Coordinates of C-alpha atoms in Angstrom, one line a residue:
M3 CA 0.0 0.0 0.0
K4 CA 1.3 3.4 -0.9
V5 CA 1.5 6.3 1.5
A6 CA -1.3 8.3 -0.3
E7 CA -3.7 5.4 0.3
A8 CA -2.5 4.7 3.8
V9 CA -2.9 8.4 4.9
G10 CA -6.4 8.5 3.5
R11 CA -7.4 5.3 5.3
A12 CA -5.7 6.4 8.5
L13 CA -7.6 9.7 8.6
C14 CA -10.9 7.8 8.3
A15 CA -9.8 5.3 10.9
A16 CA -9.1 8.2 13.3
G17 CA -12.7 9.4 13.0
V18 CA -13.0 11.5 9.8
D19 CA -16.1 10.7 7.8
Q20 CA -16.7 13.9 5.9
V21 CA -14.4 15.4 3.3
F22 CA -14.7 18.5 1.1
G23 CA -12.4 19.6 -1.6
V24 CA -11.3 20.2 -5.2
V25 CA -9.3 17.3 -6.5
G26 CA -6.2 17.7 -8.7
S27 CA -3.3 15.5 -9.5
G28 CA -1.6 15.9 -6.1
N29 CA -4.6 15.0 -3.9
F30 CA -6.3 12.5 -6.3
H31 CA -5.1 9.3 -4.7
V32 CA -5.4 10.3 -1.1
T33 CA -9.0 11.6 -1.6
N34 CA -10.1 8.5 -3.4
A35 CA -8.6 6.4 -0.5
M36 CA -10.8 8.3 2.0
V37 CA -13.8 7.6 -0.2
A38 CA -12.9 3.9 -0.4
A39 CA -12.6 3.9 3.4
G40 CA -16.1 5.2 3.8
A41 CA -15.8 8.9 4.0
R42 CA -18.3 11.1 2.1
F43 CA -16.6 13.4 -0.4
V44 CA -18.3 16.7 -1.5
A45 CA -16.7 18.4 -4.5
A46 CA -16.8 22.2 -4.3
R47 CA -16.3 24.4 -7.3
H48 CA -13.6 26.4 -5.5
E49 CA -11.1 25.5 -2.8
G50 CA -12.2 28.6 -0.7
G51 CA -15.7 27.2 -0.7
A52 CA -14.5 23.7 0.2
A53 CA -12.6 25.0 3.2
T54 CA -15.6 27.0 4.5
M55 CA -17.9 24.1 3.9
A56 CA -15.6 21.9 6.0
D57 CA -15.4 24.6 8.7
A58 CA -19.2 24.9 8.9
Y59 CA -19.7 21.1 8.9
A60 CA -17.3 20.7 11.8
R61 CA -19.0 23.5 13.8
T62 CA -22.5 22.3 13.2
S63 CA -21.8 18.6 13.6
G64 CA -19.4 18.9 16.5
T65 CA -17.0 16.5 14.7
V66 CA -13.7 16.9 12.8
A67 CA -13.8 17.4 9.1
V68 CA -11.2 17.4 6.3
V69 CA -10.7 19.7 3.3
S70 CA -8.6 18.2 0.5
V71 CA -6.6 20.4 -1.8
H72 CA -4.0 20.4 -4.5
Q73 CA -0.5 21.5 -3.9
G74 CA 0.4 25.2 -4.2
P75 CA -2.6 27.1 -5.8
G76 CA -5.1 24.6 -4.4
L77 CA -3.9 25.6 -0.9
T78 CA -3.6 29.3 -1.6
N79 CA -7.2 29.4 -3.0
A80 CA -8.4 27.9 0.3
M81 CA -6.5 30.3 2.6
T82 CA -9.3 32.7 3.5
G83 CA -11.5 29.8 4.6
I84 CA -8.6 28.3 6.5
A85 CA -7.9 31.6 8.2
E86 CA -11.6 31.8 9.3
A87 CA -11.4 28.2 10.7
A88 CA -8.1 28.8 12.5
K89 CA -9.3 32.0 14.1
S90 CA -12.4 30.2 15.3
R91 CA -10.5 27.2 16.6
T92 CA -12.5 24.9 14.4
P93 CA -11.3 21.2 14.6
L94 CA -10.4 20.8 10.9
V95 CA -7.7 19.0 9.0
V96 CA -6.5 20.6 5.7
L97 CA -5.0 17.8 3.7
A98 CA -2.7 19.4 1.1
A99 CA -0.4 17.8 -1.4
E100 CA 3.0 19.4 -1.4
V101 CA 5.9 19.9 -3.7
T102 CA 9.3 20.0 -2.2
E103 CA 11.3 21.2 -5.1
P104 CA 11.6 25.0 -5.0
R105 CA 11.9 25.2 -8.8
S106 CA 8.5 23.7 -9.3
N107 CA 5.8 26.2 -10.4
F108 CA 3.6 24.8 -7.6
Y109 CA 6.1 25.5 -4.9
V110 CA 5.2 27.8 -2.0
D111 CA 6.2 27.6 1.7
Q112 CA 3.0 25.8 2.8
E113 CA 4.1 25.6 6.4
A114 CA 4.6 29.3 6.5
L115 CA 1.2 29.8 5.0
A116 CA -0.4 27.8 7.8
R117 CA 1.4 29.6 10.5
A118 CA 0.6 33.0 9.0
V119 CA -3.2 32.4 9.6
G120 CA -2.9 30.5 12.9
A121 CA -3.2 27.0 11.6
V122 CA -0.8 24.2 12.9
P123 CA 1.4 22.6 10.2
V124 CA 2.1 18.9 10.3
R125 CA 4.0 17.0 7.5
V126 CA 4.1 13.4 6.5
T127 CA 7.8 12.8 6.3
S128 CA 8.2 9.0 5.6
A129 CA 6.5 5.8 4.7
E130 CA 7.3 4.4 8.2
E131 CA 5.7 7.3 10.0
A132 CA 2.9 8.3 7.6
V133 CA 0.0 6.7 9.5
D134 CA 1.1 8.0 12.8
Q135 CA 1.6 11.5 11.5
A136 CA -1.9 11.5 9.9
C137 CA -3.3 10.4 13.2
V138 CA -1.3 13.1 15.0
A139 CA -3.0 15.7 12.8
V140 CA -6.5 14.5 13.7
G141 CA -5.5 14.4 17.3
L142 CA -4.3 18.0 17.3
A143 CA -7.5 19.1 15.6
V144 CA -9.8 17.2 18.0
R145 CA -8.1 17.6 21.4
E146 CA -6.6 21.1 20.9
R147 CA -9.5 22.5 18.8
R148 CA -7.1 23.6 16.1
T149 CA -7.1 23.8 12.3
V150 CA -4.3 21.6 11.2
L151 CA -2.5 21.7 7.8
L152 CA -1.4 18.1 7.0
N153 CA 1.2 18.5 4.2
L154 CA 1.6 15.3 2.0
P155 CA 4.7 15.7 -0.2
L156 CA 4.4 14.2 -3.6
P157 CA 7.6 12.1 -3.4
V158 CA 6.5 10.6 -0.1
Q159 CA 3.0 9.7 -1.4
A160 CA 4.4 7.1 -3.8
L161 CA 6.4 5.2 -1.2
E162 CA 5.3 1.8 0.1
V163 CA 4.2 1.7 3.8
P164 CA 5.4 -1.2 5.9
D165 CA 3.0 -4.2 6.3
G166 CA 0.5 -3.7 9.1
A167 CA 1.1 0.1 9.2
L168 CA -2.7 0.7 9.6
A169 CA -3.0 -1.5 12.6
H170 CA -2.7 1.3 15.2
A171 CA -5.0 3.8 13.4
A172 CA -8.1 4.0 15.5
P173 CA -10.7 6.6 16.6
L174 CA -9.1 9.1 18.9
R175 CA -10.3 10.1 22.4
Q176 CA -12.2 13.3 22.4
R177 CA -11.0 16.3 24.3
V178 CA -11.1 15.7 28.0
A179 CA -13.4 18.1 29.9
V180 CA -11.5 20.3 32.3
E181 CA -12.6 20.0 35.9
P182 CA -12.7 23.5 37.5
D183 CA -10.7 24.2 40.7
P184 CA -12.9 24.0 43.8
D185 CA -11.6 27.3 45.1
E186 CA -12.5 29.1 41.9
V187 CA -16.0 27.5 41.9
A188 CA -16.5 28.6 45.5
A189 CA -15.5 32.2 44.5
L190 CA -18.0 32.1 41.7
S191 CA -20.7 30.8 44.0
R192 CA -20.0 33.6 46.5
L193 CA -20.4 36.2 43.7
L194 CA -23.6 34.6 42.5
G195 CA -24.9 34.6 46.0
Q196 CA -24.2 38.3 46.4
A197 CA -25.6 39.4 43.0
R198 CA -29.0 41.0 42.7
R199 CA -29.1 41.3 38.9
P200 CA -26.9 38.6 37.4
V201 CA -26.6 38.0 33.6
F202 CA -25.1 34.9 31.9
V203 CA -23.6 35.4 28.5
A204 CA -22.8 32.0 26.8
G205 CA -20.5 31.6 23.8
R206 CA -19.1 28.9 21.6
G207 CA -17.7 27.1 24.6
A208 CA -21.2 26.6 25.8
R209 CA -22.4 24.7 22.8
G210 CA -21.4 21.3 24.0
A211 CA -23.8 18.5 25.2
G212 CA -25.5 19.3 28.4
C213 CA -24.3 22.9 28.6
R214 CA -27.7 24.5 28.1
E215 CA -29.3 22.4 30.8
A216 CA -26.5 23.1 33.3
L217 CA -26.6 26.8 32.7
E218 CA -30.3 27.1 32.8
A219 CA -30.4 25.2 36.1
L220 CA -27.7 27.5 37.7
A221 CA -29.4 30.6 36.3
E222 CA -32.7 29.5 37.8
Q223 CA -31.1 29.1 41.2
Y224 CA -29.6 32.6 41.2
G225 CA -32.2 34.4 39.1
A226 CA -29.9 35.1 36.2
L227 CA -31.0 36.3 32.8
L228 CA -29.5 34.4 29.8
A229 CA -27.8 35.8 26.7
T230 CA -25.5 34.5 24.1
S231 CA -22.7 35.7 21.8
A232 CA -23.7 35.7 18.1
V233 CA -21.9 32.3 17.5
A234 CA -24.1 30.7 20.2
H235 CA -27.4 32.2 18.9
G236 CA -30.3 29.8 19.7
L237 CA -28.7 28.2 22.7
F238 CA -31.5 29.3 25.0
H239 CA -34.3 29.3 22.4
G240 CA -37.7 29.0 24.1
D241 CA -36.4 29.9 27.6
P242 CA -38.6 32.7 29.0
W243 CA -35.7 34.4 30.6
T244 CA -33.5 34.7 27.5
L245 CA -32.3 38.1 26.2
G246 CA -31.2 36.7 22.8
I247 CA -27.9 37.8 21.4
S248 CA -25.7 40.2 23.4
G249 CA -23.8 42.9 21.5
G250 CA -24.4 44.6 18.2
F251 CA -27.4 42.5 17.3
A252 CA -29.1 42.9 20.7
S253 CA -32.6 44.5 21.1
P254 CA -32.9 47.7 23.1
L255 CA -34.4 45.9 26.0
A256 CA -31.6 43.3 26.1
C257 CA -29.0 46.1 26.1
E258 CA -30.8 47.9 28.9
L259 CA -30.9 44.8 31.1
I260 CA -27.4 43.7 30.4
Q261 CA -26.2 47.2 31.2
G262 CA -28.1 47.1 34.5
A263 CA -26.5 43.8 35.6
D264 CA -24.3 43.9 38.7
L265 CA -22.7 40.5 37.8
V266 CA -21.9 39.4 34.2
V267 CA -20.6 35.8 33.8
G268 CA -19.2 34.8 30.4
W269 CA -19.5 31.1 29.9
G270 CA -17.1 29.9 27.1
C271 CA -17.5 33.4 25.7
A272 CA -14.7 35.9 24.8
L273 CA -16.6 39.0 26.0
N274 CA -15.0 40.8 23.1
M275 CA -15.9 44.1 21.5
W276 CA -18.7 42.6 19.4
T277 CA -20.4 40.9 22.4
T278 CA -20.1 43.8 24.7
R279 CA -20.5 46.7 22.3
H280 CA -16.9 47.8 22.9
G281 CA -17.4 47.4 26.6
R282 CA -20.5 49.7 26.9
L283 CA -22.9 46.9 27.6
I284 CA -21.2 46.1 30.9
G285 CA -21.8 48.6 33.6
A286 CA -18.9 50.4 35.3
D287 CA -19.7 48.9 38.6
A288 CA -20.5 45.4 37.4
T289 CA -18.4 42.4 38.5
V290 CA -17.2 40.4 35.5
V291 CA -16.5 36.6 35.6
Q292 CA -15.2 34.5 32.8
V293 CA -15.3 30.7 32.6
D294 CA -13.3 29.0 29.9
D295 CA -11.4 25.7 29.6
D296 CA -8.5 27.6 28.0
P297 CA -6.7 29.7 30.6
S298 CA -5.2 31.9 27.9
A299 CA -8.7 33.1 27.0
L300 CA -9.4 34.5 30.5
G301 CA -9.2 38.3 30.4
A302 CA -7.9 38.3 26.8
H303 CA -10.3 41.0 25.7
R304 CA -11.2 42.8 28.9
P305 CA -10.2 42.7 32.5
V306 CA -12.2 40.2 34.7
H307 CA -12.6 40.1 38.4
L308 CA -12.6 36.3 38.5
G309 CA -11.4 33.8 35.9
V310 CA -12.4 30.2 36.2
T311 CA -10.5 27.6 34.2
G312 CA -12.9 24.8 33.5
D313 CA -15.4 23.1 31.2
V314 CA -18.7 25.1 31.1
R315 CA -21.0 22.2 31.9
L316 CA -18.9 20.9 34.7
T317 CA -18.3 24.4 36.2
A318 CA -22.0 25.2 36.1
R319 CA -22.9 21.9 37.7
R320 CA -20.3 22.4 40.5
A321 CA -21.6 25.9 41.2
S322 CA -25.2 24.5 41.3
E323 CA -24.0 21.9 43.8
A324 CA -22.6 24.6 46.0
A325 CA -25.7 26.8 45.9
D326 CA -27.7 27.7 48.9
E327 CA -31.3 28.9 48.9
P328 CA -32.7 29.9 45.5
R329 CA -32.6 33.6 44.8
Q330 CA -35.0 35.8 42.8
G331 CA -32.2 37.9 41.3
Y332 CA -33.1 39.5 38.0
R333 CA -36.2 37.3 37.5
I334 CA -38.9 39.6 38.8
P335 CA -42.4 39.6 37.2
Q336 CA -42.1 43.0 35.6
I337 CA -39.0 41.9 33.7
G338 CA -40.6 38.6 32.7
A339 CA -43.5 40.5 31.2
A340 CA -41.2 42.9 29.4
L341 CA -39.1 40.0 27.9
A342 CA -42.3 38.3 26.7
A343 CA -43.4 41.4 24.9
R344 CA -40.3 43.1 23.4
V345 CA -37.1 41.2 23.8
R346 CA -37.0 40.3 20.1
L347 CA -36.1 43.0 17.7
R348 CA -39.0 42.0 15.5
D349 CA -41.3 43.1 18.3
V350 CA -39.8 46.6 18.5
P351 CA -41.8 49.2 16.4
Y352 CA -40.0 50.7 13.4
E353 CA -40.8 53.0 10.5
D354 CA -41.0 50.9 7.4
T355 CA -39.0 52.7 4.7
G356 CA -39.9 50.4 1.9
T357 CA -41.1 51.7 -1.5
R358 CA -42.7 50.1 -4.5
E359 CA -39.2 49.3 -5.8
R360 CA -37.4 48.3 -2.6
I361 CA -38.3 46.4 0.5
D362 CA -37.2 47.3 4.0
P363 CA -34.8 44.6 5.2
R364 CA -36.5 44.4 8.6
T365 CA -39.9 43.8 6.9
L366 CA -38.3 41.2 4.7
S367 CA -36.6 39.4 7.5
I368 CA -39.7 39.3 9.8
A369 CA -41.8 38.0 6.9
L370 CA -39.2 35.2 6.1
D371 CA -39.1 34.3 9.8
D372 CA -42.9 33.7 9.6
I373 CA -42.9 31.9 6.2
L374 CA -39.9 29.6 6.5
P375 CA -40.2 26.4 8.6
A376 CA -38.9 26.9 12.2
E377 CA -36.7 23.8 11.9
R378 CA -33.9 25.6 10.0
V379 CA -30.1 26.0 9.9
V380 CA -29.1 29.6 9.1
G381 CA -25.8 30.7 7.6
V382 CA -24.9 34.4 7.4
D383 CA -22.4 36.2 5.2
S384 CA -20.7 39.4 6.3
G385 CA -21.7 42.9 5.2
N386 CA -24.0 45.8 6.0
F387 CA -27.0 43.5 5.9
M388 CA -25.8 40.8 8.3
G389 CA -27.6 42.0 11.4
Y390 CA -31.0 41.6 9.9
P391 CA -31.0 37.8 9.4
S392 CA -28.9 37.3 12.6
A393 CA -31.3 39.3 14.8
Y394 CA -34.7 38.6 13.0
L395 CA -34.5 34.9 12.0
S396 CA -35.0 32.6 14.9
V397 CA -33.3 29.3 15.1
P398 CA -34.3 26.2 17.1
D399 CA -31.0 25.8 19.0
E400 CA -27.3 26.5 18.9
R401 CA -26.8 24.1 16.0
G402 CA -29.2 26.0 13.9
F403 CA -27.0 29.0 13.4
C404 CA -23.5 29.0 11.7
F405 CA -21.7 32.3 11.9
T406 CA -18.3 32.3 10.1
Q407 CA -17.3 35.9 11.1
A408 CA -14.0 35.6 13.0
F409 CA -12.1 36.8 9.9
Q410 CA -14.9 39.1 8.8
S411 CA -14.6 38.1 5.1
I412 CA -17.5 38.5 2.8
G413 CA -18.2 35.6 0.4
L414 CA -18.3 32.8 3.0
G415 CA -22.0 32.6 3.7
L416 CA -23.1 30.3 0.9
A417 CA -20.4 27.7 1.5
T418 CA -21.1 28.1 5.3
T419 CA -24.7 27.1 4.8
I420 CA -23.9 24.2 2.5
G421 CA -21.5 22.7 5.1
A422 CA -24.1 23.3 7.9
A423 CA -26.8 21.8 5.8
L424 CA -24.9 18.6 5.3
A425 CA -24.4 18.3 9.0
R426 CA -28.1 18.9 9.7
P427 CA -30.0 17.2 6.8
D428 CA -33.2 17.3 8.9
R429 CA -33.5 21.1 8.7
L430 CA -34.1 23.7 6.0
P431 CA -30.9 25.4 5.1
V432 CA -31.2 29.2 4.8
A433 CA -28.2 31.2 3.4
A434 CA -28.4 35.0 4.1
L435 CA -26.1 36.9 1.8
G436 CA -25.4 40.4 0.6
D437 CA -25.2 41.0 -3.2
G438 CA -21.4 41.3 -3.0
G439 CA -20.9 38.1 -1.1
A440 CA -23.5 36.3 -3.3
L441 CA -21.8 37.2 -6.5
M442 CA -18.3 36.5 -5.1
S443 CA -19.3 32.9 -4.2
A444 CA -21.9 32.2 -7.0
V445 CA -19.9 29.2 -8.2
E446 CA -21.1 27.3 -5.2
L447 CA -24.7 27.7 -6.3
D448 CA -23.8 24.8 -8.6
T449 CA -22.7 22.7 -5.6
A450 CA -26.0 23.3 -3.7
R451 CA -28.0 22.3 -6.8
R452 CA -25.8 19.3 -7.5
L453 CA -26.2 18.0 -3.9
G454 CA -30.0 18.4 -4.2
L455 CA -30.2 20.6 -1.1
P456 CA -33.6 22.1 -0.5
M457 CA -31.9 25.4 0.2
V458 CA -33.2 28.9 0.5
V459 CA -30.7 31.6 -0.5
V460 CA -31.7 35.1 0.5
V461 CA -29.8 37.9 -1.1
Y462 CA -30.1 41.3 0.5
D463 CA -29.3 43.3 -2.7
D464 CA -28.5 47.0 -2.2
E465 CA -26.3 47.1 -5.3
A466 CA -23.2 48.0 -3.3
Y467 CA -20.7 47.1 -0.7
G468 CA -23.0 48.7 1.7
A469 CA -20.7 48.8 4.7
E470 CA -18.3 51.1 2.8
V471 CA -21.1 53.2 1.3
H472 CA -22.5 54.0 4.7
H473 CA -19.2 54.4 6.5
F474 CA -17.5 56.7 3.9
G475 CA -20.5 58.3 2.3
P476 CA -21.5 60.7 5.1
D477 CA -18.0 62.3 4.9
G478 CA -18.5 63.1 1.2
H479 CA -16.0 60.5 -0.2
P480 CA -16.6 59.3 -3.8
L481 CA -18.4 56.0 -3.8
D482 CA -18.1 54.8 -7.4
T483 CA -15.7 52.1 -6.4
V484 CA -18.2 50.4 -4.0
R485 CA -21.4 50.8 -6.0
F486 CA -22.6 48.7 -8.8
P487 CA -25.3 48.8 -11.6
P488 CA -28.4 46.6 -11.1
T489 CA -27.8 42.9 -11.4
D490 CA -30.5 40.3 -12.0
I491 CA -29.3 37.9 -9.3
A492 CA -32.5 35.9 -9.7
A493 CA -31.4 35.1 -13.3
V494 CA -28.0 34.0 -11.9
G495 CA -29.8 31.6 -9.7
R496 CA -32.0 30.2 -12.5
G497 CA -28.8 29.7 -14.5
H498 CA -27.6 27.4 -11.8
G499 CA -30.8 25.4 -11.6
F500 CA -32.5 27.3 -8.8
E501 CA -36.1 28.4 -8.7
A502 CA -35.9 32.2 -8.2
V503 CA -38.0 35.2 -7.3
T504 CA -37.3 38.9 -7.2
V505 CA -38.7 40.6 -4.2
R506 CA -39.4 44.3 -4.1
T507 CA -42.5 44.4 -1.9
P508 CA -44.0 42.1 0.8
A509 CA -46.6 40.9 -1.8
D510 CA -43.7 39.4 -3.8
L511 CA -43.1 37.0 -0.9
K512 CA -46.1 34.9 -1.9
A513 CA -43.8 33.0 -4.2
V514 CA -41.6 32.1 -1.3
A515 CA -44.7 30.7 0.6
D516 CA -45.7 28.8 -2.5
W517 CA -42.2 27.2 -2.7
V518 CA -42.3 26.2 1.0
A519 CA -45.7 24.6 0.5
G520 CA -44.6 22.9 -2.7
P521 CA -42.4 19.9 -3.5
R522 CA -39.2 22.0 -3.1
S523 CA -37.7 20.0 -6.0
A524 CA -35.1 22.7 -6.6
P525 CA -33.4 25.2 -4.3
L526 CA -34.8 28.7 -4.1
L527 CA -33.0 32.0 -4.5
I528 CA -34.7 35.2 -3.3
D529 CA -33.3 38.3 -4.9
A530 CA -34.5 40.9 -2.4
K531 CA -34.0 44.5 -3.6
V532 CA -33.6 46.2 -0.2
V533 CA -33.7 49.8 0.7
A534 CA -30.2 51.4 1.0
D535 CA -30.9 54.8 2.4
H536 CA -29.0 54.3 5.7
G537 CA -26.5 51.9 7.3
S538 CA -27.6 49.2 9.7
W539 CA -27.6 49.9 13.4
W540 CA -24.9 47.2 14.0
L541 CA -22.6 48.8 11.4
E542 CA -22.1 51.8 13.5
E543 CA -21.0 49.6 16.4
A544 CA -18.6 47.6 14.1
F545 CA -16.8 50.5 12.7
R546 CA -16.0 51.8 16.2
G547 CA -13.5 48.9 16.4
H548 CA -11.7 49.9 13.2

C-alpha cells in the first residue's frame, strides 16, 4: 500500500467521515482512498468554498472534518476559509499535497502559509511514520481544537508503507473536559450569592452537550438572565428568561438589562468588543467573571474580576451543587412580562422605509421568519445587511446558526450554509447573503444544486458594498468604487438550476410561501431588492472597532 492510500485510510480510521475539496493530481489518490474507506466526499467548485464548507460542517456537527486540496494554488485558493477556521479554533484538517522542489511552479512555503493564519502545520515525512503522522494531525484538531495543515509531499505519497502500518490507526479520544478548581468554583458561587441582577452570556464554549441544561439550572437558582454571543445564537431558544444575542445584534431591552447587571458571567465566551459593544454593555460597577477551559482566554479581551478555568458544563454543575437557597435575582415579574413582549427586535416598532421598488430589510426578515419552517439552519455572510438575518431569523437551537465571522470576510456565507446543511440534513438550510458576497461565491450555487439541497438563498441586494457606502458616504467621499449597476441575481440563480424570485414588496413573498408549500424539488434563490438609504444599526458599532 502506498503512502497516499495509507494516509487517507488512517484519517478515516481516526474518526473522519466527511471530506470537502477540489481534486487535482496531487490529492487525487489520497482523496479516493478516503472515499474507499467510507468517507463522504463533496466536491466544491472552488477551494475557498470547500474550506468553508468543511469549517461549517465541523462547527455544526461537532466532529472533525477534512478539506482536501491540490499543492500550491489549491492551498492558496483555500486560505481565506482556512484563516476563518483557524481564528475560530475549528477542529479541521486541511489535507494538502505538497511539492518539495523550489523550482516547481507549484512550490510555496506551505508551512509558513499555515502559521501565517494561525493553523498548525504537520508534515508526512516518511512511509514508516505516515500513518502515525496522519493520526497526530487529527488528534491536534480534536483535542486542541485547532485547524491543522497536513502536508503530504508528492515524493512521499508514492512510497510503500510497511506491512501492518494501519494496525494502530483507530478513533481518537475526544477532548477531556477540564474539571474546575474547587476554590474558583467557591469564589464564583459567592459572587452569584451576592448578586441582585446577574446575567449569563454564553459563547461557543457553551455549545457542548449538556451545557444548556446546566446553565439554565444554575441561572434559575440565582435568578440570572440568559444571553449568548452571536456564535451561540439559539442556545436558550424558548427559555422565558433569555435576552437573545448580546452585542451589536441585541434588542434595546436586552441592552438595557445587560447594562443594568451587577454581575456578568461569560461562559465559554470571549466577552470581546462585538459581544459587549466595545465594553459599553457592561456597567462600570458590574463584577465580571469569565469561565473557559482555555486559561489563555481569560481576560484576553477585557479585565475580569474572576477567571475560572474549567469546562462550562462541569463548572455550572459544580456551582449548582454549592448553591444555597434559590434567589430571585433579576427574575422579577415586571422583567418577565417585558421579555415576553419586546425582547426580540422584530417586536420593536419601526418605521418601514420600503417603497414600490425596494423592501425594508426588517420587513423582509420578519416575513421570512414567519414563512420559513422553524426547523432551520441559518448561515450568514458578512456585510452591512448581516444583522437583519442574525437578529430577526429565529433558530431552534445553537446548532441552527452558523456564523463564520472571525475573519470578517464576505463571500463565505453560501459555503457556510452548504456545510451546515450537510451536518443537519433534517433542517431547511437558509443562506443569508449580501449581493457582494453572493456574486463573489456564486460558483457554489452549482454545488448546492448538484447536492440536491432544498436550500433557500436570500440575497439582500443593495447594489453596493453597503458597509463602505454608509461608512464613507457621510464624509463626502466618492463611492463609485463600491457601488454597482443593477444585477439580475435571480437570473444567476436560475442559470444554476434554482427556482428564483425577485422581491421588491411584501406581496412578492407569496412566491416564497408557495415554494415552502410545494415539492421543493429545486433550491430557491430570493433576490431581495432592499432599501439602501441608511446603514444598519450594527454597522455603527462595528466601525468603532476599526
